[in-house]
Short mmCIF file of N, CA and C in Angstrom, two decimals:
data_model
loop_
_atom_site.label_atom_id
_atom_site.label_comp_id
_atom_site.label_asym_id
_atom_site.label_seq_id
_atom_site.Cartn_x
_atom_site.Cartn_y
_atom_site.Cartn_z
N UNK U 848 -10.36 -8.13 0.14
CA UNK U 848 -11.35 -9.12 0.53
C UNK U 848 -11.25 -9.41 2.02
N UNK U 849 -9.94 -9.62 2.46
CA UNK U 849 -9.58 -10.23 4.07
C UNK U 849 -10.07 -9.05 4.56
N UNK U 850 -9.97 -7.60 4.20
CA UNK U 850 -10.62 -6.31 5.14
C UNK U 850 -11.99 -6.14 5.24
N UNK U 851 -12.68 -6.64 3.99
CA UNK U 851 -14.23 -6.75 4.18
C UNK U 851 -14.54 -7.59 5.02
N UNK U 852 -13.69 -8.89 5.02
CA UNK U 852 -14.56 -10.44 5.91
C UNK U 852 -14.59 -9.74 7.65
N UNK U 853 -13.09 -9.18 7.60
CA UNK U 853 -12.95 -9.31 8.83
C UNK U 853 -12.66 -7.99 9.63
N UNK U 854 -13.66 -7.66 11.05
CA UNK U 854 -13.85 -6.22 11.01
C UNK U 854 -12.47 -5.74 11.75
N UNK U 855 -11.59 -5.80 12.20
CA UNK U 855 -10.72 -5.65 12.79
C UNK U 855 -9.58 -5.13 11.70
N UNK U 856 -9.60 -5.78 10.46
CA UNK U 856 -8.40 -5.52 9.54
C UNK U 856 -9.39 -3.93 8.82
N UNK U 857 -9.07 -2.74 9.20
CA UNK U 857 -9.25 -1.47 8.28
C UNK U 857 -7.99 -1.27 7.49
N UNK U 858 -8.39 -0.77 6.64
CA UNK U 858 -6.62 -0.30 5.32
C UNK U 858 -5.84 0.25 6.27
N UNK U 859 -6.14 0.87 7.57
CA UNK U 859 -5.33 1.69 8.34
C UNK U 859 -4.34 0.21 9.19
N UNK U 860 -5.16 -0.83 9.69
CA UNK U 860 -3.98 -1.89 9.93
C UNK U 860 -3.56 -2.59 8.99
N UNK U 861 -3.92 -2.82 8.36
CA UNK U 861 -3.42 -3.71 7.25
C UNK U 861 -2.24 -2.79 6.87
N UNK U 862 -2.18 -1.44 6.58
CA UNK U 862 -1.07 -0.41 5.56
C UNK U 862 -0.27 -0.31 7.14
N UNK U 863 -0.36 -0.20 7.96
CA UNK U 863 0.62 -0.12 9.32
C UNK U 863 1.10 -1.95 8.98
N UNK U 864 0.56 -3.15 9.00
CA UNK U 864 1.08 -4.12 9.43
C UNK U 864 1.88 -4.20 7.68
N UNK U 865 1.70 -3.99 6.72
CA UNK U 865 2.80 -3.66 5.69
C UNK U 865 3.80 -2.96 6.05
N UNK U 866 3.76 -1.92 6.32
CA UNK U 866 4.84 -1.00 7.15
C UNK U 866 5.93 -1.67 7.97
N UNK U 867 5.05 -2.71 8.34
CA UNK U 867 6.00 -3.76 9.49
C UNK U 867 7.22 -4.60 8.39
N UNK U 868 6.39 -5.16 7.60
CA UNK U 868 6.96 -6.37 6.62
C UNK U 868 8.29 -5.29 5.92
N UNK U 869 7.80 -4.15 5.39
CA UNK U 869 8.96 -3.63 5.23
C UNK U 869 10.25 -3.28 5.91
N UNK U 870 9.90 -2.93 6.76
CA UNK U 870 10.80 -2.49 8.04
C UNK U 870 11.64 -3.94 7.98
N UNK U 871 10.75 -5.19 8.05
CA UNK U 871 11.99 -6.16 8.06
C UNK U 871 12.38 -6.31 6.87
N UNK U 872 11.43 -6.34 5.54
CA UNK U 872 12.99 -5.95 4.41
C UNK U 872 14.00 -5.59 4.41
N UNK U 873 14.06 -4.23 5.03
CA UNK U 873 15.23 -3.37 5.03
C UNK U 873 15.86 -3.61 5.92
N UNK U 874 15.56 -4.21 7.28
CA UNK U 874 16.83 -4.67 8.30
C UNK U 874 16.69 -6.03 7.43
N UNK U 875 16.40 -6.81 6.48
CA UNK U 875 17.32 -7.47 6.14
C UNK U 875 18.46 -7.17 4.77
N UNK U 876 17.73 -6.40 4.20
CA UNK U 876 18.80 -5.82 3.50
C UNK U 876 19.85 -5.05 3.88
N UNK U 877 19.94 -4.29 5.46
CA UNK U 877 20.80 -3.91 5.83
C UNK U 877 21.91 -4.64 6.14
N UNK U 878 21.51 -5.57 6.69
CA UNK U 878 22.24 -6.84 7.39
C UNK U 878 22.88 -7.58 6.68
N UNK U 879 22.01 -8.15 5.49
CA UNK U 879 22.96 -8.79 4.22
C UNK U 879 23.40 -8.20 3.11
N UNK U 880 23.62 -6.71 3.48
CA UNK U 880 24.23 -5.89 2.47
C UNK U 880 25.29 -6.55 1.34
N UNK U 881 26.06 -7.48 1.71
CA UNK U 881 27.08 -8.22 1.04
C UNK U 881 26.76 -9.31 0.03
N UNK U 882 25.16 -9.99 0.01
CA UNK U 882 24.85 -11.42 -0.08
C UNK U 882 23.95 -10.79 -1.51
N UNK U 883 24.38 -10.92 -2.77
CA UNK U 883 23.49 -11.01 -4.03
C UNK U 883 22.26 -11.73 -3.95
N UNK U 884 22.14 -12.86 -3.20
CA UNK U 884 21.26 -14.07 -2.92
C UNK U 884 19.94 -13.02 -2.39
N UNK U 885 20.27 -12.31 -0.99
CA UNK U 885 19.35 -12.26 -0.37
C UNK U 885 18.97 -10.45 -0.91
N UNK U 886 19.69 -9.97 -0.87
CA UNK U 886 19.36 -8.44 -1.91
C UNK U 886 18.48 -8.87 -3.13
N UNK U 887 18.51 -10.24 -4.15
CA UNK U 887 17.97 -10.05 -4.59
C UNK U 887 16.41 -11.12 -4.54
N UNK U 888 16.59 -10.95 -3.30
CA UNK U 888 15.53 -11.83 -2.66
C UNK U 888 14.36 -10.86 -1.92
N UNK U 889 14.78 -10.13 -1.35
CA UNK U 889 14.26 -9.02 -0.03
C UNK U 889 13.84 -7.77 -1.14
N UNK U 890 14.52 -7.43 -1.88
CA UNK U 890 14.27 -6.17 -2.46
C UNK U 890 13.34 -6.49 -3.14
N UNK U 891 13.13 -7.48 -4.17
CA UNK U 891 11.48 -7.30 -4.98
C UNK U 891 10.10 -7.75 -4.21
N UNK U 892 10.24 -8.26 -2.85
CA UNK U 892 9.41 -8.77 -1.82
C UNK U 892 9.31 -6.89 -1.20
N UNK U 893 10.36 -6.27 -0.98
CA UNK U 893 9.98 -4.75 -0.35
C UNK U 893 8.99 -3.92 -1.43
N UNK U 894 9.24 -4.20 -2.49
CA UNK U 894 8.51 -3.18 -3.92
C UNK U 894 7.13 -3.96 -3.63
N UNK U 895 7.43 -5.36 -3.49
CA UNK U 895 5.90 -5.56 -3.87
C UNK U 895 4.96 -5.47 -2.96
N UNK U 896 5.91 -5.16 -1.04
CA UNK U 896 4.79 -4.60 -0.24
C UNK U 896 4.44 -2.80 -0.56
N UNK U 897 5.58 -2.41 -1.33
CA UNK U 897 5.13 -0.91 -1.10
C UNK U 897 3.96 -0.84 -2.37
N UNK U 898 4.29 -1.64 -3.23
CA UNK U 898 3.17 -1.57 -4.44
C UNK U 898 1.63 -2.13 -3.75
N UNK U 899 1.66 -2.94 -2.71
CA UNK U 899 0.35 -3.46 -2.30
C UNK U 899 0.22 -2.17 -1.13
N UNK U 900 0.48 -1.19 -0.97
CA UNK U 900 0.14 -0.47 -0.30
C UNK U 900 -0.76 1.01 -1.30
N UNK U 901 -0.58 0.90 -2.48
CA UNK U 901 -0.83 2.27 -2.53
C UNK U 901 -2.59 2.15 -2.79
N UNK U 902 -2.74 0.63 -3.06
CA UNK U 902 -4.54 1.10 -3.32
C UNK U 902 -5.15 1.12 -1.81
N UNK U 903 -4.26 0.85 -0.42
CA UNK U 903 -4.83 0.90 0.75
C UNK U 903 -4.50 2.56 0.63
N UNK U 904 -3.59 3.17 0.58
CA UNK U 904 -3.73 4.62 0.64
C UNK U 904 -5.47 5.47 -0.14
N UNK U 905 -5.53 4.49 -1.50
CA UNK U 905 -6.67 4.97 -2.44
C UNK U 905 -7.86 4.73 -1.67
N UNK U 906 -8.02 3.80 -0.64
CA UNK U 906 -9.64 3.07 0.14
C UNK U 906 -9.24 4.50 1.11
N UNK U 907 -8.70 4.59 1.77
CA UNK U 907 -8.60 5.67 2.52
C UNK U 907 -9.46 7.31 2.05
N UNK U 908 -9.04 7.64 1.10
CA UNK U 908 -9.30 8.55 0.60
C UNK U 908 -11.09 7.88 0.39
N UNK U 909 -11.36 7.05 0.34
CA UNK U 909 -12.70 6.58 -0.14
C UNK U 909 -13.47 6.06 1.39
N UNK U 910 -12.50 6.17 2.27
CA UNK U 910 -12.87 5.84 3.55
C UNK U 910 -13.72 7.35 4.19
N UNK U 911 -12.59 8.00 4.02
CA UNK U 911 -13.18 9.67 4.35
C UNK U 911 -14.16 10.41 3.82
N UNK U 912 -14.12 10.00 2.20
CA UNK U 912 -15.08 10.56 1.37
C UNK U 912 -16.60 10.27 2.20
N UNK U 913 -16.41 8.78 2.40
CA UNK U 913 -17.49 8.19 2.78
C UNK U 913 -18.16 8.64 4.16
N UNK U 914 -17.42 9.24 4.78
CA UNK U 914 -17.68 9.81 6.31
C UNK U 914 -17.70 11.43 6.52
N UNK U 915 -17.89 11.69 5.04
CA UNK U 915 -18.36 12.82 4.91
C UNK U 915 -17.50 14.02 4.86
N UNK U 916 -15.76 13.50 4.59
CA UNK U 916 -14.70 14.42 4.82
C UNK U 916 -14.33 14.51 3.34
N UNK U 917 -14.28 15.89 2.45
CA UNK U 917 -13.84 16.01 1.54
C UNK U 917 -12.42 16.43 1.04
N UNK U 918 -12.36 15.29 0.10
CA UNK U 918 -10.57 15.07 -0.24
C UNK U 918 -10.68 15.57 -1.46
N UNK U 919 -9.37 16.12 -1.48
CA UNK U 919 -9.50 17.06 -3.20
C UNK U 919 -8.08 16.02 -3.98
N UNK U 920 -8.75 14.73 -4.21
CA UNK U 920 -7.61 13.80 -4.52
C UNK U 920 -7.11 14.34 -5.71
N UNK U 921 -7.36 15.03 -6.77
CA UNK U 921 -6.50 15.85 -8.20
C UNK U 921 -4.93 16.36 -7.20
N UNK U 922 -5.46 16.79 -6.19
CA UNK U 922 -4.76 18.03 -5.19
C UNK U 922 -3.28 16.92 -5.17
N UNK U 923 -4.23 15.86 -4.63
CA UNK U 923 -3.58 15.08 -3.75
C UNK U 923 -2.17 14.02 -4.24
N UNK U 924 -2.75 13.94 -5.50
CA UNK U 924 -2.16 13.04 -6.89
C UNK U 924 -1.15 13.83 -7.76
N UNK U 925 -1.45 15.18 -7.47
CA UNK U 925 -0.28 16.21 -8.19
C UNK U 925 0.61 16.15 -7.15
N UNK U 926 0.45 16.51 -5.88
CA UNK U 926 1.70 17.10 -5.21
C UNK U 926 2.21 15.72 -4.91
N UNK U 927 1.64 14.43 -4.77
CA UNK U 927 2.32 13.10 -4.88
C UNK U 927 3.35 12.69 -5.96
N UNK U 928 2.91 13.23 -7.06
CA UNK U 928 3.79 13.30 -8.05
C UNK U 928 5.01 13.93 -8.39
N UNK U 929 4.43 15.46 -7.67
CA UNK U 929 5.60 16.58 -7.30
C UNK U 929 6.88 15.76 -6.77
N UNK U 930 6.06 15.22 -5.48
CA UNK U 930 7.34 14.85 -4.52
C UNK U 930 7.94 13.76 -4.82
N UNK U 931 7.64 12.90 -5.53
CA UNK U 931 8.40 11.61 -6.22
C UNK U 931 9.03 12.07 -6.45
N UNK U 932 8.71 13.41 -7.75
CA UNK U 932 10.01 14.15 -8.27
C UNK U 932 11.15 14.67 -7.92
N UNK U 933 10.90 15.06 -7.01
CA UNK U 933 11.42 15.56 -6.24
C UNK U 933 12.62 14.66 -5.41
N UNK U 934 12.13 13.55 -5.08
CA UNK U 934 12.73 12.37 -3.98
C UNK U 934 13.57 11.51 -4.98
N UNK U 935 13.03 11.70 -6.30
CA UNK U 935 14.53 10.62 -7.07
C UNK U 935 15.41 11.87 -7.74
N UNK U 936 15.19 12.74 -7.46
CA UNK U 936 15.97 13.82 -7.89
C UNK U 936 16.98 13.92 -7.02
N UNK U 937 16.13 13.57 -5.43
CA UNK U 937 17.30 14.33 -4.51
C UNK U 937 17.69 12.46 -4.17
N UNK U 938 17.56 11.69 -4.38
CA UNK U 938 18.03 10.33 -3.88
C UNK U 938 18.74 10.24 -5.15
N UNK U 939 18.85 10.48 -6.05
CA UNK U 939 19.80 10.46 -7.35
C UNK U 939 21.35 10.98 -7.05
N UNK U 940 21.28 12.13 -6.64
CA UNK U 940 22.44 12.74 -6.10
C UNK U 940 22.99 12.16 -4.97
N UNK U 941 22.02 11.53 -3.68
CA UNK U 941 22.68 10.92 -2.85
C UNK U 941 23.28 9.54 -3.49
N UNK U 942 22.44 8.84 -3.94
CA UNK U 942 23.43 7.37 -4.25
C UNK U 942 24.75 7.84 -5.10
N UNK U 943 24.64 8.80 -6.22
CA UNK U 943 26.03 9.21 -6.35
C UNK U 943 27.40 9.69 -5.41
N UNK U 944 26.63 10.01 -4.28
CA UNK U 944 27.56 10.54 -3.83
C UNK U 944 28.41 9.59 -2.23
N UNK U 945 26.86 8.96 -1.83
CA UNK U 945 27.01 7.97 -0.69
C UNK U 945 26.88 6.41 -1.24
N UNK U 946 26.35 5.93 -1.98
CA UNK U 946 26.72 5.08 -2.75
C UNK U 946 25.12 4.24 -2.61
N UNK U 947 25.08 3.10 -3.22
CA UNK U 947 24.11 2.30 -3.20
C UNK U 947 22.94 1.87 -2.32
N UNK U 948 24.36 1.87 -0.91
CA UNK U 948 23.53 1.52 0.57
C UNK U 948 22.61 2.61 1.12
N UNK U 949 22.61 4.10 0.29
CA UNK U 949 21.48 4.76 0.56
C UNK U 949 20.44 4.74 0.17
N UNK U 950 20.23 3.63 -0.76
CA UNK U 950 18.96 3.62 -1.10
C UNK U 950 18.07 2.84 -0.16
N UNK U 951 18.93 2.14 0.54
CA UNK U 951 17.97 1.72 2.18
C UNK U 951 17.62 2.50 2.93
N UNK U 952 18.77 3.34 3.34
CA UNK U 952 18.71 4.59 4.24
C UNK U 952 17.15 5.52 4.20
N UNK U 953 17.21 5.63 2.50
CA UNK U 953 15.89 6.72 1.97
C UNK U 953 14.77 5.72 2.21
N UNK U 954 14.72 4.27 2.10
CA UNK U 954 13.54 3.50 2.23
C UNK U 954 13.08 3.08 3.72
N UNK U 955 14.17 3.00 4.98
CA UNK U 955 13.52 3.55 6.15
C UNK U 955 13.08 4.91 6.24
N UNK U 956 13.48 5.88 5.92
CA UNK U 956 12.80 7.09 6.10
C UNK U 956 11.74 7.31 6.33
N UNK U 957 11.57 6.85 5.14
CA UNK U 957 10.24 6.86 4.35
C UNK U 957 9.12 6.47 4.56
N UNK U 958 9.72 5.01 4.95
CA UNK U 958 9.03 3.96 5.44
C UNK U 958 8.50 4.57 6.81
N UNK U 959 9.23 4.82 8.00
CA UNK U 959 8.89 5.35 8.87
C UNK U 959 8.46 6.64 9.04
N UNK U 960 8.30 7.27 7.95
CA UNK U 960 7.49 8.43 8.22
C UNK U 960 5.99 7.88 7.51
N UNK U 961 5.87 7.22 6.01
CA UNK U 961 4.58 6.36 6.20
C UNK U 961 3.54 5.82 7.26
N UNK U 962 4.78 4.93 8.23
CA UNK U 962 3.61 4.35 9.43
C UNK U 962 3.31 5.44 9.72
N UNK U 963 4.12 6.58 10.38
CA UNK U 963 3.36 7.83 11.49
C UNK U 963 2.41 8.49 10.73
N UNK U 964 3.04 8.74 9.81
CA UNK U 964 1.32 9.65 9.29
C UNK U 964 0.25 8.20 9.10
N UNK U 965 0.14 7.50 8.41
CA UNK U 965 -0.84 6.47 8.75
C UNK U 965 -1.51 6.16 10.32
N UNK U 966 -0.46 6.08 11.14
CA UNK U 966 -0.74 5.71 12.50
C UNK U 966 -1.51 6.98 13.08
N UNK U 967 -1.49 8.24 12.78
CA UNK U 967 -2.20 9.71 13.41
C UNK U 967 -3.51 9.10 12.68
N UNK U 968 -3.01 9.24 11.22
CA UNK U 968 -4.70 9.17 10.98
C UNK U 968 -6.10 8.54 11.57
N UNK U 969 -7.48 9.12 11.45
CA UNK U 969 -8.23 8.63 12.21
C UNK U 969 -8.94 7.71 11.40
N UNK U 970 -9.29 6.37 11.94
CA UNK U 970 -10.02 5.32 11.71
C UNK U 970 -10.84 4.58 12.51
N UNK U 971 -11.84 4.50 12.35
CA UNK U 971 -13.02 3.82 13.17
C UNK U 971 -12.86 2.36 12.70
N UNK U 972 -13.54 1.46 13.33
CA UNK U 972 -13.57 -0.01 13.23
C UNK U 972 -14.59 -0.06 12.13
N UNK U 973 -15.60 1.08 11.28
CA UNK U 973 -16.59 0.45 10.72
C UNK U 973 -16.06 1.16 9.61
N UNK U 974 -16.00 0.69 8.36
CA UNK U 974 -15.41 1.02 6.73
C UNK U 974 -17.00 1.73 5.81
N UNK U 975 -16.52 2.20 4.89
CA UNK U 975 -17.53 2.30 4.20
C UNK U 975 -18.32 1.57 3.72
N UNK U 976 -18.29 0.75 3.68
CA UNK U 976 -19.16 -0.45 3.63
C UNK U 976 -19.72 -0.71 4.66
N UNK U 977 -19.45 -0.34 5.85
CA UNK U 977 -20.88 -0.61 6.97
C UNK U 977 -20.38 -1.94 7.11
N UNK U 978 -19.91 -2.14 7.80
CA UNK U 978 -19.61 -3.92 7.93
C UNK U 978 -20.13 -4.14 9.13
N UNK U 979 -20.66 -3.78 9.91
CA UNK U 979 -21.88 -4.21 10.78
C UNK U 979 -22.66 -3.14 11.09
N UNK U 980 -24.45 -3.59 11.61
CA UNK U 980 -24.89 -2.32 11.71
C UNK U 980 -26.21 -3.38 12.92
N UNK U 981 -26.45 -2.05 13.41
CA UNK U 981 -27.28 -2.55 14.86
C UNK U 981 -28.42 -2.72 14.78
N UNK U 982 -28.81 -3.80 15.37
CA UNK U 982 -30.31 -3.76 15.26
C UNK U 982 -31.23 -3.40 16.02
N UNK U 983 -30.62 -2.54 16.97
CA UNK U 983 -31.86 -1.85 17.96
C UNK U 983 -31.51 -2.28 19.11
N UNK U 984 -30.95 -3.54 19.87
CA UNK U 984 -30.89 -4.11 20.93
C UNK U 984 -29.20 -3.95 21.50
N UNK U 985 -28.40 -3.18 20.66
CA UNK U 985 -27.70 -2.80 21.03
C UNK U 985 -25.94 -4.48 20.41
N UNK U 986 -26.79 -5.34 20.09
CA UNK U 986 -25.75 -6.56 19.65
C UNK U 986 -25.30 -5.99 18.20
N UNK U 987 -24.59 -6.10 17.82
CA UNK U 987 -23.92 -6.08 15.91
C UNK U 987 -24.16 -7.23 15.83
N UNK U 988 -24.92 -7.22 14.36
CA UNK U 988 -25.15 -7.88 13.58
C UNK U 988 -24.70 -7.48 11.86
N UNK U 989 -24.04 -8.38 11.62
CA UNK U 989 -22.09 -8.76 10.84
C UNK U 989 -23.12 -8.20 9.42
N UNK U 990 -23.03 -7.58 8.20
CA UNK U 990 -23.26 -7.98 6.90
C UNK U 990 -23.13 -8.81 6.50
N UNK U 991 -23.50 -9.25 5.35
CA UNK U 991 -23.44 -10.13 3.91
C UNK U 991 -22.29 -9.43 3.28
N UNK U 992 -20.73 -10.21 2.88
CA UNK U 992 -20.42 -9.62 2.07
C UNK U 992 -20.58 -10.18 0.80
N UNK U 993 -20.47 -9.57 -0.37
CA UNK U 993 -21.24 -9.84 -1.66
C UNK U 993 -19.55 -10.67 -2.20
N UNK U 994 -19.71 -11.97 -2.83
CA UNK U 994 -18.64 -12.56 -3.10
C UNK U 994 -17.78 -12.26 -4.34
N UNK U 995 -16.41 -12.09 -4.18
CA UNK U 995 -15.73 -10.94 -5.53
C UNK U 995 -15.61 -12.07 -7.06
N UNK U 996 -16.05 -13.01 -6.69
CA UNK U 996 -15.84 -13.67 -7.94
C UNK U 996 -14.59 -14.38 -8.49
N UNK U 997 -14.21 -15.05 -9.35
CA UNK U 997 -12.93 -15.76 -9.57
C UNK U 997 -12.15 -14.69 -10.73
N UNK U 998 -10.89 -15.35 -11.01
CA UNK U 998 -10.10 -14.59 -11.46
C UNK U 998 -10.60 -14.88 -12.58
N UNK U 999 -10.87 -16.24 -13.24
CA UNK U 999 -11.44 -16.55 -14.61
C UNK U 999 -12.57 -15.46 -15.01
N UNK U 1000 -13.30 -15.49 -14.14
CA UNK U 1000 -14.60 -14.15 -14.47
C UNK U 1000 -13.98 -12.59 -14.26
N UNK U 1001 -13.34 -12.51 -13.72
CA UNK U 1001 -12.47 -11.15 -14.01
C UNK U 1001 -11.81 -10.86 -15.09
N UNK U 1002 -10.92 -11.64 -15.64
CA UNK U 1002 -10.47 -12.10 -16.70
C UNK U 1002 -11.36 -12.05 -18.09
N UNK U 1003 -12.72 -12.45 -17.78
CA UNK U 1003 -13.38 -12.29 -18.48
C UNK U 1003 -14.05 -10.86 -19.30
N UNK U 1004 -14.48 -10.38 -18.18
CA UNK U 1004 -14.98 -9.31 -17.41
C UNK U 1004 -13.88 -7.96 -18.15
N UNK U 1005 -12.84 -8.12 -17.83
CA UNK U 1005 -12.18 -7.04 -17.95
C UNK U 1005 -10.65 -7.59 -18.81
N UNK U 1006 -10.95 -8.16 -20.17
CA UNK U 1006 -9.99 -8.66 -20.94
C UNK U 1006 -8.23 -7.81 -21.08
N UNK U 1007 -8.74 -6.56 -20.89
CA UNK U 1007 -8.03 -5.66 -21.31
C UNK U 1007 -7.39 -4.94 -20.44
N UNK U 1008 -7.86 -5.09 -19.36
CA UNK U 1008 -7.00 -5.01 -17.79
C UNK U 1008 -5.98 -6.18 -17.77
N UNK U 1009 -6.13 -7.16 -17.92
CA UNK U 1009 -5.07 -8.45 -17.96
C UNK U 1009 -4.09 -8.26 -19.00
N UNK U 1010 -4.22 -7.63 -20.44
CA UNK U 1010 -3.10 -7.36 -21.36
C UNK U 1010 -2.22 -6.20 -20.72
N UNK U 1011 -3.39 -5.59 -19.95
CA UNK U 1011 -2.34 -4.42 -19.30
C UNK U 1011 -1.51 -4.41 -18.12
N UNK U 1012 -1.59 -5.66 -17.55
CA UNK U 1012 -1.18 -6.05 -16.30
C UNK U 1012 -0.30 -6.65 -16.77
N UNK U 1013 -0.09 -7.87 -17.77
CA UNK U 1013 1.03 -8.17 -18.44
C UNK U 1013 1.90 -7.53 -18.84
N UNK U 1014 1.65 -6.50 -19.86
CA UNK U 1014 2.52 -5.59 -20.07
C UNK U 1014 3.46 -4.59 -18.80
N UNK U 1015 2.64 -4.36 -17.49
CA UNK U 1015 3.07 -3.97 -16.53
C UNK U 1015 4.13 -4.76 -15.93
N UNK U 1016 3.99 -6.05 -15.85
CA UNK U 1016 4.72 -6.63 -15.38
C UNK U 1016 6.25 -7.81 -16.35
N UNK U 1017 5.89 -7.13 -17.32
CA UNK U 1017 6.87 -7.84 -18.41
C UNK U 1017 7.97 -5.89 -18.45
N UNK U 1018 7.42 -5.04 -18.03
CA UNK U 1018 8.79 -3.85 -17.56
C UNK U 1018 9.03 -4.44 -16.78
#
């Protein structure tokens, strides 16, 4: 919603200024490596920026579509999957072998290879949605954005998305 209102926030800053929030997760989890308190304070605040990142990865793909660049997201969603596999396979063996504190180690990595490929990518100030468009005289003039509605009408709307979101979040 805050990326539609406002033309400046594209998924491309918003998923870089997440990038940020993590980065200080992990220097604070580095830092209070010792403190149960704050490990288990910082670490479900880091999941839940990397979890609010992946539908900005999904607008992306819908960003390009929209600008006329074709994404072969099946492509894109397998070898994503591949490499998960891949990354708790090979981060499995490291925490066995280097111990716990690598699982920070693998989450800057990561993290910082995220921003850079995010940060190359190309993004214009205007989204698929057209969030402003000219009227001839050369001024922008802003859209209407169409209002997303309350959670009660979502709720409504989509009963069965909410049992499943529960269930998501009761693992």
């Amino acid at each position: 919603t805050l990326a539609d209102r406002y033309e400046r926030l594209t998924w491309k800053n918003i998923c870089l200024f997440i990038c940020g929030l993590e980065a200080l997760c992990l220097a604070g989890l580095f830092s209070f490596s010792k403190s149960m308190i704050m490990n288990g304070s910082l670490y479900p605040i880091f999941l839940i920026l990397v979890f609010m990142q992946m539908p900005l990865i999904n607008t992306a793909v819908f960003y390009y579509e929209s600008h006329g660049e074709h994404v072969d997201f099946g492509s894109a969603r397998g070898t994503g999957s591949l490499a998960y596999a891949f990354m708790a396979f090979a981060i499995g063996h490291i925490i066995v072998r280097y111990g716990e504190q690598s699982i920070i180690t693998a989450a800057v990595i990561l993290t910082a290879a995220l921003f850079a490929v995010v940060f190359v990518m190309p993004c214009s100030a205007e989204t698929a949605g057209a969030k402003k468009a000219s009227d001839g005289s050369g001024a922008a003039v802003t859209t209407e954005v169409e209002p997303t509605g309350s959670l009660i009408a979502f709720t409504r709307k989509y009963p069965w998305f909410m049992v499943y979101l529960l269930a998501v979040c009761m693992m």
